[in-house]
Amino acid sequence: MEFSKRQIEIINAATDLIGEKGLKNLTTKNLAAKIGFSEPALYRHFKSKTAIIQAVLMFYKQQMKVGIEALHKSNNSGAEKIQKLMEFQFKHFAEKPAVVMVIFSETSFQHEETLSEIVLSLLNQKKQSIENIIQLGQKDQSIRPDFNSSQLADIIMGSMRFTILRWRLNNFDFNLIKEGNALCKTIGAILK
Amino acid sequence: MEFSKRQIEIINAATDLIGEKGLKNLTTKNLAAKIGFSEPALYRHFKSKTAIIQAVLMFYKQQMKVGIEALHKSNNSGAEKIQKLMEFQFKHFAEKPAVVMVIFSETSFQHEETLSEIVLSLLNQKKQSIENIIQLGQKDQSIRPDFNSSQLADIIMGSMRFTILRWRLNNFDFNLIKEGNALCKTIGAILK
DNA sequence: CGATTAGGTTAGTGTTTACTAACTTTGCGG
DNA sequence: CCGCAAAGTTAGTAAACACTAACCTAATCG
């Protein structure tokens, strides 16, 4: 998936709009206004609004993949990698709250087959990376081996998502990084 | 919050509509059609569509409260109560997938102050009950005392929500109760 | 028994939505 | 500097939306 400059501009504007007031705020009118040109111009770069949302998700998926791959290359133990991954994610969200909204908009796409599929693949990609790290950690003995890696991945991803959801519902007004670190430590203790 | 018969009828129909195709499927037109009368009739029972969604959430909140209170009265240990609570929730969702959709629609309400508040209170209510049970379990020594109860609650609620989200994104086509039980056991082991 | 009211109807309103038709401008390669 | 395509414009459209006005009916109750 390659995007032109203008397309990336549109993707960022769309992300911001969702970030500000949720998916409902992403209208062709608002989007055009945000970028500073007229509505029909959007259609020179994307064939439909759905294609734009699709691009937003793909863009985010790509970003996440790059971040996780970088983590994988480090020389840390499995347990340490999990810590780093959690830190990375919390930091990412704290810096770009708009992305948080996009993630949670996931659940509003059920009526759009193509979007649902991307969301599922996004989630699976992330879960798979975490499972891989856990299995690695179970081999290098930094993570206790008696837990199922898939379930541990559910627990890790779930607790992160939930913390982020709480943050969002509280209008982003507690320190996510701090709460994230605390969660991180508890998860670390559980994995030992 | 007391609802008339007709209001409960509307609440159920609205829940079903959201369950079928998400929040976007909840239009006044669809709702009226589902119940079998005309659109304007809706406005004899609720003053606006927002009020209907509000009622759906309040109704669900009430239901949940009743379920959790029943649990609290039992003579089980804290650890056992957590198990029961998780079973109860997974069963509830497996039986009424529509409610799942409503829960995850939470995240689509950010533009509506009043709805966001209800969602937050709903989440807090649930989290508080779980925290209470954990603290109880830490006193009766069925749950290890060296973890922060708030974080454990995040982990429990988060992993449940995530499992349910996966179930939904997979079109409800794995056995939620089975996966729920597996998660339950792992959580049980963690708490010990 | 007459008045009031709760709860239904048909018809329609203004607004917002995603998107298109048709035209114009701009920038670039030969 | 010509031709042409890419990328912008204005003006508009049909459909869907939440909601209202005006009217009707039947039950309740003093």
Tab-separated table of C-alpha atoms (C1' of nucleotides) in Angstrom:
chain	number	residue	atom	x	y	z
A	1	MET	CA	0.000	0.000	0.000
A	2	GLU	CA	1.623	3.194	-1.189
A	3	PHE	CA	0.097	6.581	-0.609
A	4	SER	CA	0.752	9.882	-2.390
A	5	LYS	CA	1.575	13.033	-0.441
A	6	ARG	CA	-1.932	14.318	-0.800
A	7	GLN	CA	-3.353	11.013	0.292
A	8	ILE	CA	-1.234	11.070	3.433
A	9	GLU	CA	-2.398	14.612	4.049
A	10	ILE	CA	-5.976	13.409	3.807
A	11	ILE	CA	-5.262	10.431	6.052
A	12	ASN	CA	-3.802	12.690	8.732
A	13	ALA	CA	-6.662	15.149	8.510
A	14	ALA	CA	-9.138	12.279	8.789
A	15	THR	CA	-7.287	10.894	11.804
A	16	ASP	CA	-7.404	14.299	13.458
A	17	LEU	CA	-11.114	14.669	12.823
A	18	ILE	CA	-11.848	11.283	14.332
A	19	GLY	CA	-9.555	12.190	17.191
A	20	GLU	CA	-11.439	15.368	17.916
A	21	LYS	CA	-14.991	14.136	18.003
A	22	GLY	CA	-15.110	10.538	16.868
A	23	LEU	CA	-16.113	8.845	13.659
A	24	LYS	CA	-19.256	10.891	13.292
A	25	ASN	CA	-17.067	13.936	12.909
A	26	LEU	CA	-15.481	12.484	9.818
A	27	THR	CA	-17.667	13.894	7.052
A	28	THR	CA	-16.548	14.838	3.585
A	29	LYS	CA	-17.422	18.424	4.411
A	30	ASN	CA	-15.292	18.583	7.559
A	31	LEU	CA	-12.467	16.749	5.907
A	32	ALA	CA	-12.329	19.107	2.955
A	33	ALA	CA	-12.502	22.111	5.263
A	34	LYS	CA	-9.686	20.775	7.417
A	35	ILE	CA	-7.395	20.316	4.453
A	36	GLY	CA	-8.428	23.586	2.931
A	37	PHE	CA	-9.937	22.582	-0.346
A	38	SER	CA	-13.328	21.636	-1.695
A	39	GLU	CA	-15.184	18.383	-1.176
A	40	PRO	CA	-15.013	17.078	-4.719
A	41	ALA	CA	-11.229	17.398	-4.616
A	42	LEU	CA	-11.214	14.511	-2.137
A	43	TYR	CA	-12.556	12.283	-4.838
A	44	ARG	CA	-9.508	12.929	-6.997
A	45	HIS	CA	-7.488	11.027	-4.373
A	46	PHE	CA	-9.891	8.461	-2.993
A	47	LYS	CA	-12.839	6.872	-4.678
A	48	SER	CA	-15.089	6.989	-1.588
A	49	LYS	CA	-15.257	7.836	2.056
A	50	THR	CA	-14.937	4.161	2.908
A	51	ALA	CA	-11.669	4.092	0.969
A	52	ILE	CA	-10.428	6.940	3.132
A	53	ILE	CA	-11.232	5.156	6.379
A	54	GLN	CA	-9.652	2.049	4.934
A	55	ALA	CA	-6.499	4.055	4.220
A	56	VAL	CA	-6.459	5.449	7.741
A	57	LEU	CA	-6.547	1.940	9.145
A	58	MET	CA	-3.935	0.614	6.737
A	59	PHE	CA	-1.681	3.537	7.544
A	60	TYR	CA	-1.980	2.845	11.240
A	61	LYS	CA	-1.411	-0.853	10.707
A	62	GLN	CA	1.780	-0.135	8.816
A	63	GLN	CA	3.049	2.222	11.504
A	64	MET	CA	2.396	-0.324	14.195
A	65	LYS	CA	4.140	-3.029	12.255
A	66	VAL	CA	7.267	-0.945	11.878
A	67	GLY	CA	7.304	-0.171	15.606
A	68	ILE	CA	6.908	-3.798	16.594
A	69	GLU	CA	9.512	-5.045	14.146
A	70	ALA	CA	12.052	-2.638	15.573
A	71	LEU	CA	11.341	-4.085	18.998
A	72	HIS	CA	11.829	-7.600	17.767
A	73	LYS	CA	15.332	-6.892	16.580
A	74	SER	CA	16.613	-5.841	19.984
A	75	ASN	CA	18.606	-8.225	22.179
A	76	ASN	CA	16.251	-8.113	25.134
A	77	SER	CA	14.701	-11.139	26.774
A	78	GLY	CA	11.080	-11.980	26.086
A	79	ALA	CA	9.942	-10.447	29.336
A	80	GLU	CA	11.852	-7.264	28.622
A	81	LYS	CA	10.414	-7.064	25.144
A	82	ILE	CA	6.900	-7.198	26.516
A	83	GLN	CA	7.745	-4.307	28.824
A	84	LYS	CA	9.207	-2.315	25.947
A	85	LEU	CA	6.222	-3.036	23.775
A	86	MET	CA	3.798	-1.844	26.398
A	87	GLU	CA	5.830	1.294	27.008
A	88	PHE	CA	6.022	1.933	23.282
A	89	GLN	CA	2.296	1.639	22.858
A	90	PHE	CA	1.349	3.800	25.798
A	91	LYS	CA	3.799	6.443	24.678
A	92	HIS	CA	2.444	6.319	21.149
A	93	PHE	CA	-1.114	6.820	22.328
A	94	ALA	CA	-0.209	9.510	24.820
A	95	GLU	CA	1.430	11.463	22.024
A	96	LYS	CA	-1.280	10.870	19.457
A	97	PRO	CA	-4.651	10.613	21.133
A	98	ALA	CA	-6.281	10.757	17.738
A	99	VAL	CA	-5.031	7.255	17.041
A	100	VAL	CA	-6.795	6.073	20.170
A	101	MET	CA	-10.071	7.198	18.747
A	102	VAL	CA	-9.365	5.438	15.514
A	103	ILE	CA	-8.675	2.212	17.352
A	104	PHE	CA	-11.892	2.390	19.221
A	105	SER	CA	-13.794	3.354	16.140
A	106	GLU	CA	-12.980	-0.149	15.035
A	107	THR	CA	-16.092	-1.277	16.735
A	108	SER	CA	-18.289	1.012	14.668
A	109	PHE	CA	-17.459	-0.605	11.382
A	110	GLN	CA	-19.486	-3.761	11.640
A	111	HIS	CA	-21.729	-2.736	8.795
A	112	GLU	CA	-18.810	-2.355	6.409
A	113	GLU	CA	-17.359	-5.732	5.508
A	114	THR	CA	-14.085	-4.436	4.140
A	115	LEU	CA	-13.401	-2.271	7.187
A	116	SER	CA	-14.231	-5.030	9.630
A	117	GLU	CA	-11.738	-7.262	7.912
A	118	ILE	CA	-8.951	-4.717	8.208
A	119	VAL	CA	-9.701	-4.209	11.870
A	120	LEU	CA	-9.599	-7.926	12.484
A	121	SER	CA	-6.309	-8.310	10.637
A	122	LEU	CA	-4.915	-5.388	12.598
A	123	LEU	CA	-5.865	-6.974	15.879
A	124	ASN	CA	-4.589	-10.363	14.845
A	125	GLN	CA	-1.288	-8.913	13.709
A	126	LYS	CA	-0.748	-7.304	17.071
A	127	LYS	CA	-1.853	-10.326	19.007
A	128	GLN	CA	0.397	-12.575	16.968
A	129	SER	CA	3.455	-10.427	17.705
A	130	ILE	CA	2.712	-10.546	21.394
A	131	GLU	CA	2.231	-14.289	21.324
A	132	ASN	CA	5.546	-14.681	19.529
A	133	ILE	CA	7.330	-12.634	22.144
A	134	ILE	CA	5.709	-14.611	24.935
A	135	GLN	CA	6.755	-17.921	23.428
A	136	LEU	CA	10.233	-16.562	23.007
A	137	GLY	CA	10.206	-15.510	26.642
A	138	GLN	CA	9.023	-18.927	27.702
A	139	LYS	CA	11.972	-20.449	25.877
A	140	ASP	CA	14.564	-18.090	27.322
A	141	GLN	CA	12.929	-18.653	30.709
A	142	SER	CA	12.142	-15.002	31.364
A	143	ILE	CA	8.413	-15.822	31.309
A	144	ARG	CA	6.732	-18.615	33.243
A	145	PRO	CA	5.998	-21.497	30.911
A	146	ASP	CA	2.799	-22.835	32.473
A	147	PHE	CA	0.483	-20.281	30.888
A	148	ASN	CA	-1.018	-20.472	27.459
A	149	SER	CA	0.570	-17.813	25.262
A	150	SER	CA	-2.652	-16.964	23.470
A	151	GLN	CA	-4.441	-16.272	26.727
A	152	LEU	CA	-1.566	-14.233	28.063
A	153	ALA	CA	-1.698	-12.190	24.890
A	154	ASP	CA	-5.431	-11.611	25.458
A	155	ILE	CA	-4.704	-10.492	28.988
A	156	ILE	CA	-1.934	-8.126	27.955
A	157	MET	CA	-3.746	-6.587	25.014
A	158	GLY	CA	-7.022	-6.476	26.866
A	159	SER	CA	-5.660	-4.723	29.919
A	160	MET	CA	-3.829	-2.194	27.755
A	161	ARG	CA	-6.895	-1.472	25.693
A	162	PHE	CA	-9.011	-1.143	28.784
A	163	THR	CA	-6.621	1.290	30.410
A	164	ILE	CA	-6.619	3.350	27.240
A	165	LEU	CA	-10.403	3.214	27.027
A	166	ARG	CA	-10.681	4.500	30.584
A	167	TRP	CA	-8.268	7.259	29.734
A	168	ARG	CA	-10.372	8.282	26.792
A	169	LEU	CA	-13.672	8.161	28.624
A	170	ASN	CA	-12.084	10.375	31.283
A	171	ASN	CA	-11.307	12.906	28.558
A	172	PHE	CA	-7.602	12.064	28.561
A	173	ASP	CA	-7.198	13.746	31.900
A	174	PHE	CA	-5.101	11.287	33.831
A	175	ASN	CA	-1.474	10.514	33.119
A	176	LEU	CA	-1.586	7.583	30.736
A	177	ILE	CA	2.147	6.938	30.806
A	178	LYS	CA	2.139	6.710	34.590
A	179	GLU	CA	-0.849	4.350	34.719
A	180	GLY	CA	0.657	2.442	31.833
A	181	ASN	CA	3.893	1.926	33.711
A	182	ALA	CA	2.072	0.705	36.765
A	183	LEU	CA	0.144	-1.791	34.664
A	184	CYS	CA	3.399	-2.762	33.015
A	185	LYS	CA	4.949	-3.683	36.342
A	186	THR	CA	1.993	-5.738	37.433
A	187	ILE	CA	1.979	-7.593	34.128
A	188	GLY	CA	5.715	-8.117	34.549
A	189	ALA	CA	5.140	-9.658	37.958
A	190	ILE	CA	2.416	-11.907	36.588
A	191	LEU	CA	4.623	-13.201	33.821
A	192	LYS	CA	7.443	-14.180	36.181
B	1	MET	CA	-35.367	4.947	36.435
B	2	GLU	CA	-38.680	3.341	35.730
B	3	PHE	CA	-39.780	2.367	32.255
B	4	SER	CA	-43.273	1.698	30.936
B	5	LYS	CA	-44.097	-1.471	29.028
B	6	ARG	CA	-43.936	0.332	25.728
B	7	GLN	CA	-40.642	1.892	26.656
B	8	ILE	CA	-39.150	-1.480	27.471
B	9	GLU	CA	-40.480	-2.748	24.153
B	10	ILE	CA	-38.676	0.096	22.433
B	11	ILE	CA	-35.504	-0.516	24.433
B	12	ASN	CA	-35.478	-4.162	23.422
B	13	ALA	CA	-36.113	-3.374	19.785
B	14	ALA	CA	-33.329	-0.794	19.844
B	15	THR	CA	-30.973	-3.308	21.440
B	16	ASP	CA	-31.815	-5.820	18.744
B	17	LEU	CA	-31.208	-3.317	15.964
B	18	ILE	CA	-27.821	-2.377	17.358
B	19	GLY	CA	-27.105	-6.050	17.793
B	20	GLU	CA	-27.857	-6.807	14.180
B	21	LYS	CA	-25.828	-4.152	12.442
B	22	GLY	CA	-24.426	-1.747	14.987
B	23	LEU	CA	-25.370	1.722	16.062
B	24	LYS	CA	-25.781	2.955	12.537
B	25	ASN	CA	-28.654	0.552	12.154
B	26	LEU	CA	-30.537	2.280	14.907
B	27	THR	CA	-32.614	4.799	13.011
B	28	THR	CA	-36.051	6.024	13.921
B	29	LYS	CA	-37.341	4.427	10.760
B	30	ASN	CA	-35.916	0.974	11.504
B	31	LEU	CA	-36.961	1.170	15.105
B	32	ALA	CA	-40.549	2.008	14.270
B	33	ALA	CA	-40.664	-0.753	11.660
B	34	LYS	CA	-39.291	-3.306	14.125
B	35	ILE	CA	-41.917	-2.515	16.722
B	36	GLY	CA	-44.650	-2.322	14.143
B	37	PHE	CA	-45.867	1.200	14.431
B	38	SER	CA	-45.066	4.561	12.916
B	39	GLU	CA	-42.085	6.792	13.598
B	40	PRO	CA	-43.902	9.603	15.349
B	41	ALA	CA	-45.312	7.116	17.838
B	42	LEU	CA	-41.790	6.728	19.217
B	43	TYR	CA	-41.905	10.323	20.308
B	44	ARG	CA	-44.885	9.644	22.537
B	45	HIS	CA	-42.586	7.508	24.681
B	46	PHE	CA	-39.195	9.165	24.357
B	47	LYS	CA	-38.421	12.761	23.671
B	48	SER	CA	-35.522	12.035	21.314
B	49	LYS	CA	-33.364	9.351	19.831
B	50	THR	CA	-30.638	10.209	22.305
B	51	ALA	CA	-33.091	9.550	25.120
B	52	ILE	CA	-33.714	6.102	23.659
B	53	ILE	CA	-30.023	5.232	23.566
B	54	GLN	CA	-29.733	6.579	27.060
B	55	ALA	CA	-32.532	4.281	28.156
B	56	VAL	CA	-30.875	1.293	26.503
B	57	LEU	CA	-27.715	1.963	28.478
B	58	MET	CA	-29.535	2.578	31.745
B	59	PHE	CA	-31.515	-0.604	31.256
B	60	TYR	CA	-28.363	-2.569	30.710
B	61	LYS	CA	-26.701	-0.938	33.695
B	62	GLN	CA	-29.589	-1.918	35.902
B	63	GLN	CA	-29.544	-5.506	34.675
B	64	MET	CA	-25.834	-5.773	35.341
B	65	LYS	CA	-26.200	-4.324	38.792
B	66	VAL	CA	-28.816	-6.887	39.731
B	67	GLY	CA	-26.628	-9.718	38.475
B	68	ILE	CA	-23.603	-8.542	40.390
B	69	GLU	CA	-25.513	-7.929	43.585
B	70	ALA	CA	-26.825	-11.470	43.525
B	71	LEU	CA	-23.240	-12.666	43.265
B	72	HIS	CA	-22.176	-10.587	46.202
B	73	LYS	CA	-24.686	-12.203	48.497
B	74	SER	CA	-23.311	-15.708	47.994
B	75	ASN	CA	-21.008	-17.294	50.539
B	76	ASN	CA	-18.127	-17.894	48.176
B	77	SER	CA	-14.589	-16.705	48.712
B	78	GLY	CA	-13.319	-13.697	46.812
B	79	ALA	CA	-11.515	-15.867	44.288
B	80	GLU	CA	-14.629	-17.945	43.706
B	81	LYS	CA	-16.741	-14.849	43.276
B	82	ILE	CA	-14.446	-13.595	40.546
B	83	GLN	CA	-14.851	-16.907	38.764
B	84	LYS	CA	-18.600	-16.766	39.078
B	85	LEU	CA	-18.683	-13.198	37.873
B	86	MET	CA	-16.703	-14.021	34.784
B	87	GLU	CA	-18.857	-17.042	34.029
B	88	PHE	CA	-21.983	-14.984	34.537
B	89	GLN	CA	-20.810	-12.300	32.128
B	90	PHE	CA	-19.668	-14.652	29.396
B	91	LYS	CA	-22.915	-16.550	29.639
B	92	HIS	CA	-24.901	-13.365	29.493
B	93	PHE	CA	-23.126	-12.215	26.344
B	94	ALA	CA	-23.263	-15.613	24.682
B	95	GLU	CA	-27.020	-15.587	25.150
B	96	LYS	CA	-27.565	-11.991	24.141
B	97	PRO	CA	-25.016	-10.984	21.525
B	98	ALA	CA	-26.960	-7.786	20.960
B	99	VAL	CA	-25.809	-6.540	24.329
B	100	VAL	CA	-22.223	-7.026	23.198
B	101	MET	CA	-22.782	-4.621	20.381
B	102	VAL	CA	-24.295	-2.107	22.728
B	103	ILE	CA	-21.279	-2.302	25.000
B	104	PHE	CA	-18.925	-1.693	22.173
B	105	SER	CA	-21.072	1.061	20.806
B	106	GLU	CA	-20.028	2.863	23.954
B	107	THR	CA	-17.061	4.071	22.084
B	108	SER	CA	-19.166	5.751	19.422
B	109	PHE	CA	-20.832	8.158	21.783
B	110	GLN	CA	-18.027	10.589	22.364
B	111	HIS	CA	-19.886	13.396	20.681
B	112	GLU	CA	-22.818	13.079	23.038
B	113	GLU	CA	-21.914	14.298	26.510
B	114	THR	CA	-24.813	12.663	28.292
B	115	LEU	CA	-24.195	9.277	26.723
B	116	SER	CA	-20.480	9.353	27.413
B	117	GLU	CA	-21.224	9.997	31.050
B	118	ILE	CA	-23.518	7.019	31.326
B	119	VAL	CA	-20.958	4.788	29.667
B	120	LEU	CA	-18.306	5.947	32.073
B	121	SER	CA	-20.536	5.388	35.074
B	122	LEU	CA	-21.404	1.955	33.746
B	123	LEU	CA	-17.764	1.028	33.428
B	124	ASN	CA	-16.896	2.465	36.812
B	125	GLN	CA	-19.736	0.610	38.467
B	126	LYS	CA	-18.486	-2.668	37.084
B	127	LYS	CA	-14.876	-1.964	37.890
B	128	GLN	CA	-15.771	-0.962	41.429
B	129	SER	CA	-17.603	-4.221	42.051
B	130	ILE	CA	-14.631	-6.178	40.816
B	131	GLU	CA	-12.259	-4.184	42.962
B	132	ASN	CA	-14.447	-4.798	45.980
B	133	ILE	CA	-14.442	-8.516	45.371
B	134	ILE	CA	-10.679	-8.527	44.943
B	135	GLN	CA	-10.132	-6.673	48.194
B	136	LEU	CA	-12.459	-9.103	49.876
B	137	GLY	CA	-10.464	-11.972	48.417
B	138	GLN	CA	-7.246	-10.431	49.614
B	139	LYS	CA	-8.675	-10.300	53.128
B	140	ASP	CA	-9.964	-13.860	53.128
B	141	GLN	CA	-6.622	-14.897	51.611
B	142	SER	CA	-8.072	-16.481	48.508
B	143	ILE	CA	-6.332	-13.830	46.358
B	144	ARG	CA	-2.679	-12.878	46.604
B	145	PRO	CA	-2.366	-9.597	48.480
B	146	ASP	CA	0.670	-8.129	46.747
B	147	PHE	CA	-1.188	-6.812	43.684
B	148	ASN	CA	-3.024	-3.551	43.447
B	149	SER	CA	-6.738	-4.237	43.296
B	150	SER	CA	-7.422	-1.479	40.765
B	151	GLN	CA	-4.884	-2.880	38.355
B	152	LEU	CA	-6.148	-6.409	38.798
B	153	ALA	CA	-9.606	-5.111	37.989
B	154	ASP	CA	-8.254	-3.509	34.810
B	155	ILE	CA	-6.651	-6.793	33.859
B	156	ILE	CA	-9.765	-8.826	34.502
B	157	MET	CA	-12.187	-6.468	32.786
B	158	GLY	CA	-9.798	-5.775	29.961
B	159	SER	CA	-9.121	-9.399	29.136
B	160	MET	CA	-12.833	-10.184	29.235
B	161	ARG	CA	-13.686	-7.298	26.982
B	162	PHE	CA	-10.934	-8.221	24.602
B	163	THR	CA	-12.071	-11.819	24.369
B	164	ILE	CA	-15.575	-10.623	23.659
B	165	LEU	CA	-14.323	-8.144	21.072
B	166	ARG	CA	-12.450	-10.918	19.275
B	167	TRP	CA	-15.557	-13.033	19.355
B	168	ARG	CA	-17.546	-10.251	17.783
B	169	LEU	CA	-15.017	-9.434	15.119
B	170	ASN	CA	-14.984	-13.120	14.242
B	171	ASN	CA	-18.727	-12.912	13.677
B	172	PHE	CA	-19.530	-14.776	16.906
B	173	ASP	CA	-18.283	-17.985	15.386
B	174	PHE	CA	-16.148	-19.449	18.134
B	175	ASN	CA	-17.453	-20.810	21.397
B	176	LEU	CA	-17.363	-17.854	23.755
B	177	ILE	CA	-18.213	-19.863	26.845
B	178	LYS	CA	-15.352	-22.260	26.218
B	179	GLU	CA	-12.809	-19.515	25.609
B	180	GLY	CA	-14.258	-17.643	28.544
B	181	ASN	CA	-13.733	-20.609	30.836
B	182	ALA	CA	-10.153	-20.989	29.695
B	183	LEU	CA	-9.499	-17.336	30.409
B	184	CYS	CA	-11.222	-17.756	33.731
B	185	LYS	CA	-8.830	-20.502	34.764
B	186	THR	CA	-5.768	-18.529	33.781
B	187	ILE	CA	-7.029	-15.505	35.684
B	188	GLY	CA	-7.710	-17.796	38.631
B	189	ALA	CA	-4.110	-19.026	38.526
B	190	ILE	CA	-2.807	-15.474	38.352
B	191	LEU	CA	-4.788	-14.397	41.383
B	192	LYS	CA	-3.497	-17.194	43.572
C	1	DC	C1'	-71.851	12.115	30.070
C	2	DG	C1'	-68.688	15.201	28.835
C	3	DA	C1'	-63.760	16.582	29.037
C	4	DT	C1'	-59.344	15.377	29.084
C	5	DT	C1'	-55.525	12.816	27.878
C	6	DA	C1'	-52.610	9.054	26.274
C	7	DG	C1'	-51.263	7.077	22.215
C	8	DG	C1'	-51.753	6.278	17.696
C	9	DT	C1'	-52.043	8.134	12.519
C	10	DT	C1'	-50.574	10.622	7.703
C	11	DA	C1'	-48.030	13.887	5.615
C	12	DG	C1'	-44.305	16.613	5.418
C	13	DT	C1'	-40.070	19.667	6.833
C	14	DG	C1'	-35.360	21.295	6.905
C	15	DT	C1'	-30.834	19.605	7.332
C	16	DT	C1'	-27.066	16.784	6.424
C	17	DT	C1'	-24.972	13.292	3.945
C	18	DA	C1'	-21.880	11.187	0.268
C	19	DC	C1'	-21.185	11.915	-4.164
C	20	DT	C1'	-21.367	13.752	-9.368
C	21	DA	C1'	-21.421	16.697	-13.638
C	22	DA	C1'	-19.241	19.952	-15.928
C	23	DC	C1'	-15.987	23.381	-16.160
C	24	DT	C1'	-11.257	25.624	-15.201
C	25	DT	C1'	-6.582	25.943	-13.891
C	26	DT	C1'	-1.974	24.378	-13.384
C	27	DG	C1'	2.258	22.162	-14.335
C	28	DC	C1'	5.031	19.366	-17.206
C	29	DG	C1'	7.146	16.638	-21.129
C	30	DG	C1'	8.254	16.748	-26.043
D	1	DC	C1'	4.754	26.689	-26.560
D	2	DC	C1'	1.594	23.284	-27.364
D	3	DG	C1'	-1.138	19.428	-25.682
D	4	DC	C1'	-2.714	16.965	-22.155
D	5	DA	C1'	-3.493	15.037	-17.888
D	6	DA	C1'	-3.759	15.794	-13.065
D	7	DA	C1'	-6.010	18.357	-9.694
D	8	DG	C1'	-8.686	21.895	-8.494
D	9	DT	C1'	-13.431	24.626	-8.801
D	10	DT	C1'	-18.867	25.740	-8.484
D	11	DA	C1'	-23.232	24.088	-8.430
D	12	DG	C1'	-26.121	20.669	-7.648
D	13	DT	C1'	-28.519	15.963	-6.570
D	14	DA	C1'	-30.986	12.124	-4.441
D	15	DA	C1'	-31.397	9.821	-0.278
D	16	DA	C1'	-31.575	9.464	4.568
D	17	DC	C1'	-32.017	11.551	8.738
D	18	DA	C1'	-34.398	13.107	13.247
D	19	DC	C1'	-38.248	15.269	14.211
D	20	DT	C1'	-43.011	18.059	13.961
D	21	DA	C1'	-47.804	19.595	12.827
D	22	DA	C1'	-52.213	18.373	12.684
D	23	DC	C1'	-55.498	15.204	13.199
D	24	DC	C1'	-58.093	10.990	15.042
D	25	DT	C1'	-59.655	7.612	18.473
D	26	DA	C1'	-60.595	5.371	22.534
D	27	DA	C1'	-60.224	4.950	27.395
D	28	DT	C1'	-60.398	7.236	32.021
D	29	DC	C1'	-62.556	9.655	35.422
D	30	DG	C1'	-64.812	13.373	38.145
